[in-house]
mmCIF file of C-alpha atoms and ligand atoms in Angstrom:
data_model
loop_
_atom_site.group_PDB
_atom_site.id
_atom_site.type_symbol
_atom_site.label_atom_id
_atom_site.label_comp_id
_atom_site.label_asym_id
_atom_site.label_seq_id
_atom_site.Cartn_x
_atom_site.Cartn_y
_atom_site.Cartn_z
ATOM 1 C CA MET A 60 54.426 -10.189 106.208
ATOM 2 C CA THR A 61 51.645 -10.605 104.047
ATOM 3 C CA LYS A 62 51.859 -9.305 100.550
ATOM 4 C CA SER A 63 49.912 -6.552 99.990
ATOM 5 C CA PRO A 64 46.918 -6.844 97.330
ATOM 6 C CA ALA A 65 47.526 -5.772 93.509
ATOM 7 C CA ARG A 66 47.126 -2.201 92.722
ATOM 8 C CA ILE A 67 43.997 -0.995 90.955
ATOM 9 C CA ARG A 68 45.212 1.343 88.186
ATOM 10 C CA LYS A 69 42.093 0.739 85.652
ATOM 11 C CA ALA A 70 38.352 1.806 86.072
ATOM 12 C CA VAL A 71 35.773 0.774 83.555
ATOM 13 C CA PHE A 72 32.641 3.172 82.743
ATOM 14 C CA PRO A 73 29.565 1.340 81.439
ATOM 15 C CA VAL A 74 28.256 4.256 79.141
ATOM 16 C CA ALA A 75 26.342 2.629 76.638
ATOM 17 C CA GLY A 76 22.608 2.912 77.981
ATOM 18 C CA LEU A 77 19.973 4.605 75.936
ATOM 19 C CA GLY A 78 18.661 7.237 78.226
ATOM 20 C CA THR A 79 15.289 6.943 76.957
ATOM 21 C CA ARG A 80 13.988 8.405 80.462
ATOM 22 C CA PHE A 81 15.164 11.863 79.464
ATOM 23 C CA LEU A 82 14.207 12.040 75.856
ATOM 24 C CA PRO A 83 14.337 14.482 73.973
ATOM 25 C CA ALA A 84 17.286 15.588 75.984
ATOM 26 C CA THR A 85 19.060 12.578 75.006
ATOM 27 C CA LYS A 86 17.997 12.406 71.290
ATOM 28 C CA ALA A 87 21.135 13.316 69.850
ATOM 29 C CA MET A 88 23.314 13.538 73.335
ATOM 30 C CA PRO A 89 24.430 10.858 75.543
ATOM 31 C CA LYS A 90 22.695 10.594 78.838
ATOM 32 C CA GLU A 91 26.208 10.910 80.392
ATOM 33 C CA MET A 92 26.853 14.252 79.029
ATOM 34 C CA LEU A 93 23.983 15.692 80.755
ATOM 35 C CA THR A 94 25.644 18.551 83.260
ATOM 36 C CA VAL A 95 25.085 18.814 86.930
ATOM 37 C CA VAL A 96 26.317 22.302 87.495
ATOM 38 C CA ASP A 97 28.832 22.978 84.653
ATOM 39 C CA ARG A 98 30.228 19.146 84.558
ATOM 40 C CA PRO A 99 29.137 16.334 82.644
ATOM 41 C CA VAL A 100 27.714 13.303 84.923
ATOM 42 C CA ILE A 101 30.206 11.415 83.545
ATOM 43 C CA GLN A 102 33.232 14.036 84.325
ATOM 44 C CA HIS A 103 32.166 13.894 87.852
ATOM 45 C CA VAL A 104 32.380 10.200 87.814
ATOM 46 C CA VAL A 105 35.847 10.159 86.256
ATOM 47 C CA ASP A 106 36.428 12.758 89.029
ATOM 48 C CA GLU A 107 36.067 10.473 91.482
ATOM 49 C CA ALA A 108 37.867 7.685 90.176
ATOM 50 C CA ARG A 109 41.265 10.061 89.989
ATOM 51 C CA ALA A 110 40.633 11.176 93.580
ATOM 52 C CA ALA A 111 40.999 7.462 94.322
ATOM 53 C CA GLY A 112 44.101 7.328 91.849
ATOM 54 C CA ILE A 113 42.929 5.711 88.854
ATOM 55 C CA GLU A 114 45.271 5.950 85.923
ATOM 56 C CA HIS A 115 43.368 4.288 82.976
ATOM 57 C CA PHE A 116 39.970 5.108 82.236
ATOM 58 C CA VAL A 117 37.954 2.639 80.359
ATOM 59 C CA PHE A 118 34.552 3.591 78.594
ATOM 60 C CA VAL A 119 32.343 0.886 77.077
ATOM 61 C CA THR A 120 30.380 2.832 74.996
ATOM 62 C CA GLY A 121 27.760 2.430 72.119
ATOM 63 C CA ARG A 122 26.475 3.961 68.963
ATOM 64 C CA ASN A 123 25.871 7.914 69.118
ATOM 65 C CA LYS A 124 28.493 8.217 72.182
ATOM 66 C CA GLY A 125 31.662 9.690 70.372
ATOM 67 C CA VAL A 126 30.894 13.198 72.104
ATOM 68 C CA ILE A 127 31.795 11.453 75.268
ATOM 69 C CA GLU A 128 35.596 10.595 73.578
ATOM 70 C CA ASP A 129 35.647 14.197 72.064
ATOM 71 C CA HIS A 130 35.039 15.453 75.717
ATOM 72 C CA PHE A 131 37.972 13.481 77.105
ATOM 73 C CA ASP A 132 40.334 14.693 74.126
ATOM 74 C CA SER A 133 42.326 17.695 73.991
ATOM 75 C CA GLN A 134 40.340 20.789 72.045
ATOM 76 C CA PHE A 135 43.018 22.206 70.452
ATOM 77 C CA GLU A 136 41.240 25.333 68.664
ATOM 78 C CA LEU A 137 39.337 26.115 72.079
ATOM 79 C CA GLU A 138 42.521 25.915 73.974
ATOM 80 C CA ARG A 139 44.372 28.058 71.487
ATOM 81 C CA THR A 140 41.380 30.614 71.631
ATOM 82 C CA LEU A 141 41.407 30.630 75.480
ATOM 83 C CA GLN A 142 45.089 31.171 75.451
ATOM 84 C CA GLU A 143 44.883 34.050 72.855
ATOM 85 C CA ARG A 144 41.824 35.645 75.130
ATOM 86 C CA GLY A 145 44.124 35.300 78.260
ATOM 87 C CA LYS A 146 41.497 33.239 79.665
ATOM 88 C CA GLU A 147 44.272 31.544 81.654
ATOM 89 C CA LYS A 148 42.067 30.360 84.838
ATOM 90 C CA GLU A 149 39.685 28.434 82.295
ATOM 91 C CA LEU A 150 42.377 27.146 80.181
ATOM 92 C CA ALA A 151 44.068 25.648 83.307
ATOM 93 C CA ALA A 152 40.942 24.055 84.321
ATOM 94 C CA LEU A 153 40.490 22.498 81.077
ATOM 95 C CA LEU A 154 43.967 20.960 81.116
ATOM 96 C CA ARG A 155 43.682 19.803 84.461
ATOM 97 C CA ASP A 156 40.668 17.647 83.779
ATOM 98 C CA LEU A 157 42.450 16.059 80.719
ATOM 99 C CA PRO A 158 43.373 12.777 81.045
ATOM 100 C CA GLY A 159 47.002 11.829 80.181
ATOM 101 C CA ALA A 160 48.259 10.765 76.749
ATOM 102 C CA GLY A 161 46.988 7.187 76.394
ATOM 103 C CA GLN A 162 45.194 7.130 79.700
ATOM 104 C CA THR A 163 41.633 6.485 77.976
ATOM 105 C CA SER A 164 40.515 3.729 76.051
ATOM 106 C CA PHE A 165 37.076 3.177 74.469
ATOM 107 C CA THR A 166 35.365 -0.029 73.268
ATOM 108 C CA ARG A 167 31.452 -0.659 72.187
ATOM 109 C CA GLN A 168 28.903 -2.812 73.382
ATOM 110 C CA GLN A 169 27.140 -3.659 70.341
ATOM 111 C CA ALA A 170 24.081 -5.304 71.621
ATOM 112 C CA ALA A 171 22.117 -3.913 74.989
ATOM 113 C CA LEU A 172 22.555 -7.195 76.582
ATOM 114 C CA GLY A 173 22.803 -5.880 80.448
ATOM 115 C CA LEU A 174 25.208 -4.662 82.562
ATOM 116 C CA GLY A 175 27.437 -7.983 83.123
ATOM 117 C CA HIS A 176 27.816 -7.984 79.473
ATOM 118 C CA ALA A 177 28.822 -4.522 79.077
ATOM 119 C CA VAL A 178 31.992 -5.180 81.830
ATOM 120 C CA TRP A 179 32.647 -8.145 79.939
ATOM 121 C CA CYS A 180 33.147 -6.010 76.613
ATOM 122 C CA ALA A 181 36.213 -4.309 78.426
ATOM 123 C CA ARG A 182 37.838 -7.631 79.288
ATOM 124 C CA GLU A 183 40.495 -7.282 76.679
ATOM 125 C CA ILE A 184 41.414 -3.802 77.921
ATOM 126 C CA VAL A 185 41.449 -4.433 81.611
ATOM 127 C CA GLY A 186 43.459 -7.822 81.383
ATOM 128 C CA SER A 187 44.375 -10.081 84.152
ATOM 129 C CA GLU A 188 44.272 -7.311 86.381
ATOM 130 C CA PRO A 189 42.003 -6.102 89.627
ATOM 131 C CA PHE A 190 39.861 -2.962 88.260
ATOM 132 C CA ALA A 191 37.320 -0.690 89.647
ATOM 133 C CA LEU A 192 33.908 -0.075 88.022
ATOM 134 C CA LEU A 193 31.853 3.000 88.555
ATOM 135 C CA LEU A 194 28.252 3.162 86.951
ATOM 136 C CA PRO A 195 28.050 6.836 85.823
ATOM 137 C CA ASP A 196 24.477 7.272 86.532
ATOM 138 C CA MET A 197 24.848 7.195 90.322
ATOM 139 C CA LEU A 198 26.698 10.301 91.724
ATOM 140 C CA HIS A 199 28.390 9.935 95.325
ATOM 141 C CA PHE A 200 28.434 12.955 96.891
ATOM 142 C CA SER A 201 30.621 12.953 100.020
ATOM 143 C CA SER A 202 33.374 14.630 101.292
ATOM 144 C CA ALA A 203 35.076 11.237 101.382
ATOM 145 C CA PRO A 204 35.108 10.126 97.377
ATOM 146 C CA CYS A 205 33.482 6.754 97.843
ATOM 147 C CA LEU A 206 36.106 4.859 95.577
ATOM 148 C CA ALA A 207 38.732 6.237 97.631
ATOM 149 C CA THR A 208 37.117 4.990 100.839
ATOM 150 C CA MET A 209 36.924 1.347 99.393
ATOM 151 C CA MET A 210 40.284 1.805 98.155
ATOM 152 C CA GLU A 211 41.450 2.194 101.893
ATOM 153 C CA ALA A 212 39.535 -1.012 103.045
ATOM 154 C CA TYR A 213 41.223 -2.964 99.776
ATOM 155 C CA GLN A 214 44.687 -1.949 100.817
ATOM 156 C CA GLU A 215 43.732 -4.092 103.966
ATOM 157 C CA LEU A 216 41.724 -6.614 102.821
ATOM 158 C CA GLY A 217 42.091 -7.010 99.111
ATOM 159 C CA GLY A 218 39.611 -9.179 97.156
ATOM 160 C CA ASN A 219 36.537 -8.054 95.833
ATOM 161 C CA MET A 220 34.131 -5.074 96.885
ATOM 162 C CA VAL A 221 31.117 -3.132 96.521
ATOM 163 C CA ALA A 222 29.632 -0.045 98.192
ATOM 164 C CA VAL A 223 26.768 -0.448 99.441
ATOM 165 C CA SER A 224 23.782 1.699 101.493
ATOM 166 C CA PRO A 225 20.124 1.113 102.878
ATOM 167 C CA VAL A 226 17.133 1.469 101.163
ATOM 168 C CA PRO A 227 13.305 1.173 102.365
ATOM 169 C CA ASP A 228 12.076 -2.354 102.078
ATOM 170 C CA ASP A 229 9.751 -1.470 99.325
ATOM 171 C CA GLN A 230 12.785 -0.202 97.043
ATOM 172 C CA THR A 231 15.310 -3.342 97.465
ATOM 173 C CA GLN A 232 13.147 -4.860 94.105
ATOM 174 C CA ASN A 233 15.095 -2.260 92.015
ATOM 175 C CA TYR A 234 18.637 -2.775 92.854
ATOM 176 C CA GLY A 235 21.241 -5.280 93.499
ATOM 177 C CA ILE A 236 21.018 -6.296 97.437
ATOM 178 C CA VAL A 237 23.693 -7.838 99.529
ATOM 179 C CA GLY A 238 23.357 -10.339 102.911
ATOM 180 C CA VAL A 239 26.263 -9.503 105.039
ATOM 181 C CA ASP A 240 27.355 -10.858 108.138
ATOM 182 C CA ASN A 241 27.205 -7.360 109.946
ATOM 183 C CA ALA A 242 24.725 -5.156 108.548
ATOM 184 C CA GLN A 243 25.988 -2.205 111.296
ATOM 185 C CA ASN A 244 29.968 -2.516 110.015
ATOM 186 C CA GLN A 245 31.468 0.235 108.268
ATOM 187 C CA VAL A 246 33.158 -2.916 105.979
ATOM 188 C CA SER A 247 31.405 -6.304 106.488
ATOM 189 C CA GLU A 248 31.790 -9.825 104.666
ATOM 190 C CA ILE A 249 29.172 -10.090 102.117
ATOM 191 C CA LYS A 250 27.459 -13.887 102.557
ATOM 192 C CA THR A 251 25.054 -13.670 99.475
ATOM 193 C CA MET A 252 23.982 -11.041 96.866
ATOM 194 C CA VAL A 253 20.948 -11.257 94.349
ATOM 195 C CA GLU A 254 19.622 -8.799 91.842
ATOM 196 C CA LYS A 255 16.346 -6.988 91.907
ATOM 197 C CA PRO A 256 14.817 -9.336 94.474
ATOM 198 C CA ARG A 257 11.478 -10.357 94.657
ATOM 199 C CA PRO A 258 9.450 -8.014 97.480
ATOM 200 C CA GLY A 259 9.710 -9.676 100.424
ATOM 201 C CA THR A 260 12.810 -11.914 99.729
ATOM 202 C CA ALA A 261 15.742 -9.890 100.054
ATOM 203 C CA PRO A 262 18.767 -10.888 102.201
ATOM 204 C CA SER A 263 18.721 -7.356 104.079
ATOM 205 C CA ASN A 264 18.070 -3.712 102.607
ATOM 206 C CA LEU A 265 21.681 -3.171 101.536
ATOM 207 C CA HIS A 266 21.986 -2.299 97.863
ATOM 208 C CA ILE A 267 24.505 -2.181 95.632
ATOM 209 C CA THR A 268 25.227 1.471 94.906
ATOM 210 C CA GLY A 269 27.400 1.210 91.581
ATOM 211 C CA ARG A 270 30.989 1.345 92.969
ATOM 212 C CA TYR A 271 33.060 -1.922 92.675
ATOM 213 C CA ILE A 272 36.767 -3.190 92.979
ATOM 214 C CA LEU A 273 36.785 -6.736 91.028
ATOM 215 C CA GLN A 274 39.123 -9.308 90.678
ATOM 216 C CA PRO A 275 39.860 -10.438 86.615
ATOM 217 C CA GLU A 276 38.475 -13.638 87.282
ATOM 218 C CA ILE A 277 34.600 -12.190 87.313
ATOM 219 C CA PHE A 278 35.495 -11.930 83.272
ATOM 220 C CA ASP A 279 35.736 -15.801 82.978
ATOM 221 C CA LEU A 280 32.276 -16.171 84.699
ATOM 222 C CA LEU A 281 30.373 -13.182 82.866
ATOM 223 C CA GLU A 282 31.427 -15.190 79.893
ATOM 224 C CA LYS A 283 29.282 -17.851 80.737
ATOM 225 C CA GLN A 284 26.423 -15.993 82.409
ATOM 226 C CA LYS A 285 23.245 -16.677 81.401
ATOM 227 C CA PRO A 286 20.348 -13.918 81.393
ATOM 228 C CA GLY A 287 18.901 -13.283 85.051
ATOM 229 C CA ALA A 288 16.458 -10.325 86.025
ATOM 230 C CA GLY A 289 14.553 -8.646 83.357
ATOM 231 C CA ASN A 290 16.161 -11.481 80.654
ATOM 232 C CA GLU A 291 19.420 -9.183 81.174
ATOM 233 C CA ILE A 292 23.169 -10.719 81.656
ATOM 234 C CA GLN A 293 23.554 -9.381 85.317
ATOM 235 C CA LEU A 294 26.790 -8.542 86.979
ATOM 236 C CA THR A 295 25.283 -9.477 90.308
ATOM 237 C CA ASP A 296 24.768 -13.214 89.179
ATOM 238 C CA ALA A 297 28.334 -13.592 88.008
ATOM 239 C CA MET A 298 29.806 -11.779 91.507
ATOM 240 C CA LEU A 299 27.381 -14.399 93.212
ATOM 241 C CA GLY A 300 29.484 -16.877 91.151
ATOM 242 C CA LEU A 301 32.653 -15.446 92.358
ATOM 243 C CA LEU A 302 31.539 -14.859 95.787
ATOM 244 C CA GLU A 303 30.833 -18.992 95.971
ATOM 245 C CA ARG A 304 34.344 -19.372 94.838
ATOM 246 C CA ASP A 305 36.812 -20.497 97.866
ATOM 247 C CA ASP A 306 39.628 -18.175 96.632
ATOM 248 C CA GLN A 307 37.718 -15.198 96.487
ATOM 249 C CA LYS A 308 36.470 -12.506 99.240
ATOM 250 C CA PHE A 309 34.143 -10.329 98.864
ATOM 251 C CA HIS A 310 33.227 -7.249 101.241
ATOM 252 C CA ALA A 311 30.982 -4.504 101.268
ATOM 253 C CA VAL A 312 31.830 -1.056 102.082
ATOM 254 C CA ARG A 313 29.290 1.169 103.714
ATOM 255 C CA PHE A 314 28.874 4.688 101.614
ATOM 256 C CA GLY A 315 28.123 7.487 103.977
ATOM 257 C CA GLY A 316 27.357 10.145 101.709
ATOM 258 C CA GLN A 317 24.307 11.314 99.746
ATOM 259 C CA LEU A 318 23.655 9.373 96.374
ATOM 260 C CA TYR A 319 22.029 10.820 93.575
ATOM 261 C CA ASP A 320 20.558 8.789 90.850
ATOM 262 C CA CYS A 321 21.028 10.653 87.473
ATOM 263 C CA GLY A 322 19.326 8.229 85.466
ATOM 264 C CA SER A 323 15.766 9.562 87.079
ATOM 265 C CA LYS A 324 14.499 12.842 86.810
ATOM 266 C CA LEU A 325 14.188 13.658 90.242
ATOM 267 C CA GLY A 326 17.507 12.283 91.406
ATOM 268 C CA PHE A 327 19.336 14.396 88.706
ATOM 269 C CA LEU A 328 17.573 17.561 89.792
ATOM 270 C CA MET A 329 18.141 17.233 93.277
ATOM 271 C CA ALA A 330 22.085 16.410 92.017
ATOM 272 C CA ASN A 331 22.008 19.969 90.550
ATOM 273 C CA VAL A 332 20.452 21.277 93.684
ATOM 274 C CA ALA A 333 23.139 19.574 95.913
ATOM 275 C CA TYR A 334 26.156 20.221 93.757
ATOM 276 C CA GLY A 335 25.022 23.552 92.991
ATOM 277 C CA LEU A 336 24.545 24.558 96.972
ATOM 278 C CA SER A 337 27.774 23.172 97.580
ATOM 279 C CA ARG A 338 29.796 24.885 94.916
ATOM 280 C CA GLU A 339 32.252 27.924 95.907
ATOM 281 C CA GLY A 340 31.056 31.033 94.249
ATOM 282 C CA LEU A 341 27.546 29.972 93.417
ATOM 283 C CA GLY A 342 26.403 28.291 96.594
ATOM 284 C CA ASP A 343 25.383 31.295 98.726
ATOM 285 C CA GLY A 344 23.598 32.859 95.828
ATOM 286 C CA PHE A 345 21.821 29.812 94.946
ATOM 287 C CA ARG A 346 20.630 29.437 98.417
ATOM 288 C CA ARG A 347 19.221 32.605 98.387
ATOM 289 C CA GLU A 348 17.284 31.911 95.079
ATOM 290 C CA LEU A 349 15.941 29.216 95.985
ATOM 291 C CA ASN A 350 14.636 30.041 99.295
ATOM 292 C CA LYS A 351 12.862 33.290 97.703
ATOM 293 C CA LEU A 352 11.286 30.337 95.088
ATOM 294 C CA MET A 353 10.469 27.954 97.970
ATOM 295 C CA SER A 354 8.299 30.802 99.698
ATOM 296 C CA LYS A 355 6.388 31.367 96.631
ATOM 297 C CA ASP A 356 3.573 29.402 95.769
ATOM 298 C CA ILE A 357 4.190 27.791 92.355
HETATM 299 C C1 G1P B 1073 22.321 -1.690 88.589
HETATM 300 C C2 G1P B 1073 23.138 -2.812 89.146
HETATM 301 C C3 G1P B 1073 22.574 -3.109 90.376
HETATM 302 C C4 G1P B 1073 22.814 -1.741 91.597
HETATM 303 C C5 G1P B 1073 22.294 -0.933 90.571
HETATM 304 C C6 G1P B 1073 22.641 0.773 90.891
HETATM 305 O O1 G1P B 1073 21.304 -1.642 88.415
HETATM 306 O O2 G1P B 1073 22.676 -4.119 88.333
HETATM 307 O O3 G1P B 1073 22.892 -4.249 91.422
HETATM 308 O O4 G1P B 1073 22.289 -1.743 92.583
HETATM 309 O O5 G1P B 1073 22.765 -0.480 89.170
HETATM 310 O O6 G1P B 1073 22.339 1.564 90.877
HETATM 311 P P1 G1P B 1073 20.169 -0.742 87.040
HETATM 312 O O7 G1P B 1073 20.159 0.403 87.514
HETATM 313 O O8 G1P B 1073 20.995 -0.954 85.895
HETATM 314 O O9 G1P B 1073 18.877 -1.677 86.859
#
């Protein structure tokens, strides 16, 4: 009988980015706290991790990100007030979202040296076990949560995984791109990967969507990783190093849902529309109002 792969208990969330594209909204508030309907973007991503069975949430923060830590803590005065006012539903919802005692960790990326460096900052907290990594800007909207789907594939295959989805050829230069053995398969073996390839040089049009399962050996590679695209320490470059090792497997799992890049204004607005339309008790009214709005010439 083959041994089942080590369980993924921890997830890392890099949340140190400045959010300059959303100024002035992000002048005093982290971009991860912008709301999609009534939940901060980071909460949606933590929800996805929880749905996949994650037990420990590791946030790599930076200056001015203290509100994120408060958001994932209990708020005694608020909870008591809700209780006193008989707002039991609201209180229950708050408590349901709250990670358990000791289930969150926060560390800081002291300088903006790139995604690879941000992930490396989590090494002491993650330790020597495989972990999930979720980039909060990218909302993965689907009835089958993306990380949970990856976990299913991981149970069978182990090793390292990234979620991928196709982009138009003229957009490959904005992402990490993988080359796979069979681009049509739901799960395929990765042969190569490159961060932000020059136009016309991408190995495929499958881009890395921001969901990863990684073995802890990635940290040794990140430690030595030289700056790459944009003069930043790139995670994709270190993953390529891992892929080239004989003892490491790397698979791409196609994400079949809808992606919203909440790092861009258009993606963020579309996420609000999509999540709003699908929300029970809100969607029908929202659709009616949107239809009215769309029929006007504004
Ligand atoms: C990062 C990753 C890239 C990935 C992208 C997904 O890039 O480096 O491989 O495709 O996220 O959003 P960034 O968006 O930070 O430039």
